[in-house]
Tab-separated table of C-alpha atoms in Angstrom:
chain	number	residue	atom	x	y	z
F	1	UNK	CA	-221.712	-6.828	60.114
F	2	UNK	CA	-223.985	-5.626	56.983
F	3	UNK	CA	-223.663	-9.174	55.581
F	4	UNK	CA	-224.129	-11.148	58.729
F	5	UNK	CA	-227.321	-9.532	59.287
F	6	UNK	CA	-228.776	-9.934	55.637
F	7	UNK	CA	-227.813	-13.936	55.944
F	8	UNK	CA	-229.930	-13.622	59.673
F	9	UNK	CA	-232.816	-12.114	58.130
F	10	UNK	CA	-233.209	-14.333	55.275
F	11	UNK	CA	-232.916	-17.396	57.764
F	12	UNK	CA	-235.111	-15.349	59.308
F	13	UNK	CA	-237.599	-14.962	56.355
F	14	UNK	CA	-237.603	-18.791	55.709
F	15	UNK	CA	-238.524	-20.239	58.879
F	16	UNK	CA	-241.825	-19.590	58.152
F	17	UNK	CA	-244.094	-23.114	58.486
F	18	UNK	CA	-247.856	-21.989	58.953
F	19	UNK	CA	-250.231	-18.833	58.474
F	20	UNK	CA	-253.183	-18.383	60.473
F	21	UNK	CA	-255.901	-16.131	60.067
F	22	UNK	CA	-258.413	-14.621	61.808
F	23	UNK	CA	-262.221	-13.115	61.037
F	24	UNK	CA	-265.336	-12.007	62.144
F	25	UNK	CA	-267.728	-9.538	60.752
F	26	UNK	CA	-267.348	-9.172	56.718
F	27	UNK	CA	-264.947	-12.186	56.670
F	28	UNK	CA	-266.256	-14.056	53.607
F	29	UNK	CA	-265.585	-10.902	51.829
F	30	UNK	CA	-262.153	-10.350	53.328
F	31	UNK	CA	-261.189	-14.432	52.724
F	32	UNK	CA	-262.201	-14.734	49.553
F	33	UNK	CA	-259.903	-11.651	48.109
F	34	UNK	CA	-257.132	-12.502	50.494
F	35	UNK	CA	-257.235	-16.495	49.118
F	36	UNK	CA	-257.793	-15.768	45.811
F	37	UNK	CA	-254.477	-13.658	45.389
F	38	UNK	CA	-252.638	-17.451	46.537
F	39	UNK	CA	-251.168	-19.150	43.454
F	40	UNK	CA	-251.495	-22.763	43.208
F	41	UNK	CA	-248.013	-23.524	43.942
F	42	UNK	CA	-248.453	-21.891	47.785
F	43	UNK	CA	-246.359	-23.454	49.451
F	44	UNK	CA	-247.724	-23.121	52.897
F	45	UNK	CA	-250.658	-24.802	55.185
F	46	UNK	CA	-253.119	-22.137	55.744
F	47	UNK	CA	-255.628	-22.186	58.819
F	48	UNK	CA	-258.648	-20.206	59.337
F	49	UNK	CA	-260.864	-19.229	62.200
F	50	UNK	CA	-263.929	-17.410	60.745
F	51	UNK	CA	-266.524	-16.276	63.609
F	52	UNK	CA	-269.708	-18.238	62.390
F	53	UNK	CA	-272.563	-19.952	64.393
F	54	UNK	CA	-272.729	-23.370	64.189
F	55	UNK	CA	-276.105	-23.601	62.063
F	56	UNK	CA	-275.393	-20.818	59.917
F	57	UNK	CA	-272.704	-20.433	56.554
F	58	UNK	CA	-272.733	-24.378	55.946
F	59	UNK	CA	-271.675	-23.588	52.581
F	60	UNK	CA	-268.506	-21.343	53.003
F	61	UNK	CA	-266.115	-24.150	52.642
F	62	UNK	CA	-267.273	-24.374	49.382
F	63	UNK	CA	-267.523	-20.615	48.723
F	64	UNK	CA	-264.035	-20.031	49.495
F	65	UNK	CA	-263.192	-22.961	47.046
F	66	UNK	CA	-264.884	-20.935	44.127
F	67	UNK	CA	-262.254	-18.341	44.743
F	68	UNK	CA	-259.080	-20.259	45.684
F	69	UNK	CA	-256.537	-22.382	43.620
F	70	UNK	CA	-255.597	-23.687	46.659
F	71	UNK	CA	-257.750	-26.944	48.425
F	72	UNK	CA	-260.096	-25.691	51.101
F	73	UNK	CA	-260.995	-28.616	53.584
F	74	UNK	CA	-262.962	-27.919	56.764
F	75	UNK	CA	-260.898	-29.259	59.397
F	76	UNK	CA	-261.906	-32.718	60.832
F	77	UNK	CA	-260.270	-34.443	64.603
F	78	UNK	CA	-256.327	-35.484	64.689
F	79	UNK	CA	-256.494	-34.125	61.094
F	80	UNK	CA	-252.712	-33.988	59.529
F	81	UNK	CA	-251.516	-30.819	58.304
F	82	UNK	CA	-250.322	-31.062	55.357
F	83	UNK	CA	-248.777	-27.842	53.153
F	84	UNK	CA	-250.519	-26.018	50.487
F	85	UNK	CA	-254.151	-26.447	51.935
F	86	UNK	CA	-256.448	-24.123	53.404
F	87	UNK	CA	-258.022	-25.180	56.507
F	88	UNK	CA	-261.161	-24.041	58.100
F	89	UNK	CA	-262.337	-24.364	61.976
F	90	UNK	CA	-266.189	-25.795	61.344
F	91	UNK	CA	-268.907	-24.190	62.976
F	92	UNK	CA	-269.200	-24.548	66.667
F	93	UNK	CA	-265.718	-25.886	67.382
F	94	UNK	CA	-262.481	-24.497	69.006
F	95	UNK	CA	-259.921	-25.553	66.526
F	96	UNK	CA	-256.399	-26.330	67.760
F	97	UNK	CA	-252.846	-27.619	66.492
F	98	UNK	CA	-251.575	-30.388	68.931
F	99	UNK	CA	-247.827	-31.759	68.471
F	100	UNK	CA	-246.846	-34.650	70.248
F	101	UNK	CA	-243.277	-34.519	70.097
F	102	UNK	CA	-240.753	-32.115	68.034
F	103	UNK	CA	-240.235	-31.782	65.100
F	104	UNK	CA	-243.162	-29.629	64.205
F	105	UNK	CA	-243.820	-31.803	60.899
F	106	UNK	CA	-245.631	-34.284	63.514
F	107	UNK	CA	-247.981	-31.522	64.576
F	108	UNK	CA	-251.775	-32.215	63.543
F	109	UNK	CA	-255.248	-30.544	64.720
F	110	UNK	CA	-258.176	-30.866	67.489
F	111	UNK	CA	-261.061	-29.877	68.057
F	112	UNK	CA	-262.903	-28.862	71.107
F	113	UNK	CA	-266.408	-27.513	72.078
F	114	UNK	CA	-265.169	-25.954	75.546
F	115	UNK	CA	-266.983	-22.808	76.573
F	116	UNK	CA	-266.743	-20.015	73.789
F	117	UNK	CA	-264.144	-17.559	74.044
F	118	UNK	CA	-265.046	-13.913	73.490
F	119	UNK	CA	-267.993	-15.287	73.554
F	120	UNK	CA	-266.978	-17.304	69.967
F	121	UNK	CA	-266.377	-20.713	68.961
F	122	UNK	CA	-264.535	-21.018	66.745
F	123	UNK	CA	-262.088	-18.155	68.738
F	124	UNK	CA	-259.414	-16.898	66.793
F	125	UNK	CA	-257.292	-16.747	70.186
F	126	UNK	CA	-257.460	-20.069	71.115
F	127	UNK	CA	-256.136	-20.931	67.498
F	128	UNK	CA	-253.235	-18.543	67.661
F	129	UNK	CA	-252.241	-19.733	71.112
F	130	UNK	CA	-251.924	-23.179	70.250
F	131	UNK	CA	-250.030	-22.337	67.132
F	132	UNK	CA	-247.719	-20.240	68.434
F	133	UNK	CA	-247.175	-22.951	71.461
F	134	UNK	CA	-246.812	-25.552	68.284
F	135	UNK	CA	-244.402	-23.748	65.679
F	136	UNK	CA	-243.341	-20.587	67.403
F	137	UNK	CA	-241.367	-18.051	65.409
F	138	UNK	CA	-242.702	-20.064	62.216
F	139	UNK	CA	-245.900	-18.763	62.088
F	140	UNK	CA	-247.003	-15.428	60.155
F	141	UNK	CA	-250.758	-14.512	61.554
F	142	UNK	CA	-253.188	-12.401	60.269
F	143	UNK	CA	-256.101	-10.323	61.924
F	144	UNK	CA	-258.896	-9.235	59.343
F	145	UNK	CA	-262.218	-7.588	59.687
F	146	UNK	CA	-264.227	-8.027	62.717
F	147	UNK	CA	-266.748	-6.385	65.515
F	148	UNK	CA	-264.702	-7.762	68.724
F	149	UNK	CA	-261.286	-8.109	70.603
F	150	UNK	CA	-260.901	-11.798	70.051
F	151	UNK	CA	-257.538	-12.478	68.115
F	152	UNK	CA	-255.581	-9.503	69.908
F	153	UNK	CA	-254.454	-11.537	72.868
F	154	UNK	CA	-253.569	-14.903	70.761
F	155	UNK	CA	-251.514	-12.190	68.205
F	156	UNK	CA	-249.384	-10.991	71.420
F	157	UNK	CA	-249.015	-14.187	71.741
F	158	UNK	CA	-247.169	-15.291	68.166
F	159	UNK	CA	-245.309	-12.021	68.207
F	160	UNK	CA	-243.897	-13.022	71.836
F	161	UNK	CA	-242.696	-16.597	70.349
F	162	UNK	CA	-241.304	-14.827	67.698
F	163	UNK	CA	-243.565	-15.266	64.726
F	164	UNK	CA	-245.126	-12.710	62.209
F	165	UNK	CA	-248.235	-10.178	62.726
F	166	UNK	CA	-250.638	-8.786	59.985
F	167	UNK	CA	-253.482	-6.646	60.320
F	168	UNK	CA	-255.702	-5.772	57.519
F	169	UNK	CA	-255.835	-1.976	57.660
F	170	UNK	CA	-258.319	-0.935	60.952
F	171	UNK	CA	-259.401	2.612	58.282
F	172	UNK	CA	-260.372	0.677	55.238
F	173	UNK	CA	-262.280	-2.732	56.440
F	174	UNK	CA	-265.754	-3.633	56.745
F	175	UNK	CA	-265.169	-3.699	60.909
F	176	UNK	CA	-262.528	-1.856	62.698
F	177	UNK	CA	-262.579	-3.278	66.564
F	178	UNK	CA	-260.618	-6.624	65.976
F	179	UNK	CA	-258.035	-5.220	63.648
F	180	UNK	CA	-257.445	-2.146	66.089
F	181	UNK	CA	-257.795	-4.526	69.342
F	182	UNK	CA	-255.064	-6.504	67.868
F	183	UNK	CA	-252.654	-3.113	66.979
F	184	UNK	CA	-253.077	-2.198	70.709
F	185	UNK	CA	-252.506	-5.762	71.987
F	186	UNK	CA	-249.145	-6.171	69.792
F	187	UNK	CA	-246.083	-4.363	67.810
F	188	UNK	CA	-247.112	-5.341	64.609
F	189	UNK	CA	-245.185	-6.063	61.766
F	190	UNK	CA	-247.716	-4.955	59.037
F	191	UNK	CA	-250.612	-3.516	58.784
F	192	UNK	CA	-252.391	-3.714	55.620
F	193	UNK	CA	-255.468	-2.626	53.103
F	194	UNK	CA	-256.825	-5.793	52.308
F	195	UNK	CA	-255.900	-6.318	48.547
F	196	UNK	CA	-252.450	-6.362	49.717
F	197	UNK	CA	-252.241	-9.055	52.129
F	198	UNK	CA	-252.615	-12.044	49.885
F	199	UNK	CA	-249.893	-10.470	47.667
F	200	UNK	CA	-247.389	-10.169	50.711
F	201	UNK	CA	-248.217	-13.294	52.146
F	202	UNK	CA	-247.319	-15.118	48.245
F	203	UNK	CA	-244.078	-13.084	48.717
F	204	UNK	CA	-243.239	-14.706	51.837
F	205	UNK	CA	-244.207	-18.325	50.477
F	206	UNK	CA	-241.964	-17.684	47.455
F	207	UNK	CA	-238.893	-17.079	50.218
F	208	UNK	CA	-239.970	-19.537	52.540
């Protein structure tokens, strides 16, 4: 029985397809040690939602590039997902991953600019929703600083379709409410001080 459960969990532990992560207050802080602990050889597509408005932070594609070995693109309409980049929702926009048909190698992203959501756009739940509708229990999320709730109901969510949930540490961030929304919302799997979520998540790219 001992070995048939170590062969599930590593099947387990290499399913893994997509990470997502969400942030709102003291995110650029947050993002830029969490992507700059990614080696260049991360394996995995990496999408953010970062609470911005949509005339402020024009530059923070580029600031997160300073920091990461890793591509960082702001996402664009029916954009293809492609692994080893770091994608981020622009200003102003719901960002969503759309498949047309399975497998979920033909899945690609959309944008939208329907009403705000927790009174954000980009929303961090709408994100995690349509990824978890789009690769299930291949997705690892992860909730980091923030002032509000959004994030908590779209991490139910991937936990419910099977997929992984990290929350930076609620006790040691720059804004506790979204991290401990999200611990209330969920079981989690980890929660986290920041300098040791980029770390874990290279760990599970290196098994994936």
């Amino acid at each position: 029985h001992f070995s048939l459960l170590v062969f599930s969990f590593s099947l387990r532990i290499m399913s893994f397809k997509i990470i997502v992560i969400g942030a709102s207050k003291g995110g650029l802080s947050a993002l830029k040690t969490v992507l700059s602990a990614l080696p260049a050889e991360f394996p995995l597509p990496v999408v953010i939602a970062q609470h911005r408005e949509k005339d402020s932070d024009e530059g923070l594609c580029q600031l997160l590039q300073k920091v990461s070995s890793l591509t960082v693109v702001e996402v664009e309409d029916k954009q293809p997902i492609l692994p080893g980049q770091i994608y981020l929702a622009p200003a102003g926009y719901h960002l969503l991953i759309e498949s047309d048909r399975l497998p979920t190698s033909s899945c690609h992203f959309a944008l939208s600019t329907a009403e705000p959501v927790s009174y954000s756009r980009p929303s961090i739940d709408v994100l995690f929703e349509s990824v978890a509708e789009g690769y299930g229990e291949g997705v690892i999320a992860v909730i980091l600083t923030g002032t509000n709730k959004d994030g908590a109901k779209g991490l139910a969510t991937i936990k419910q379709a099977g997929g992984m949930a990290i929350v930076q540490d609620p006790n040691i961030c720059e804004a506790e409410s979204m991290p401990k929304a999200a611990i209330a919302a969920t079981e989690v799997d980890k929660i986290l001080p920041l300098e040791e979520i980029g770390p874990f998540l290279t760990e599970m790219g290196r098994k994936d």
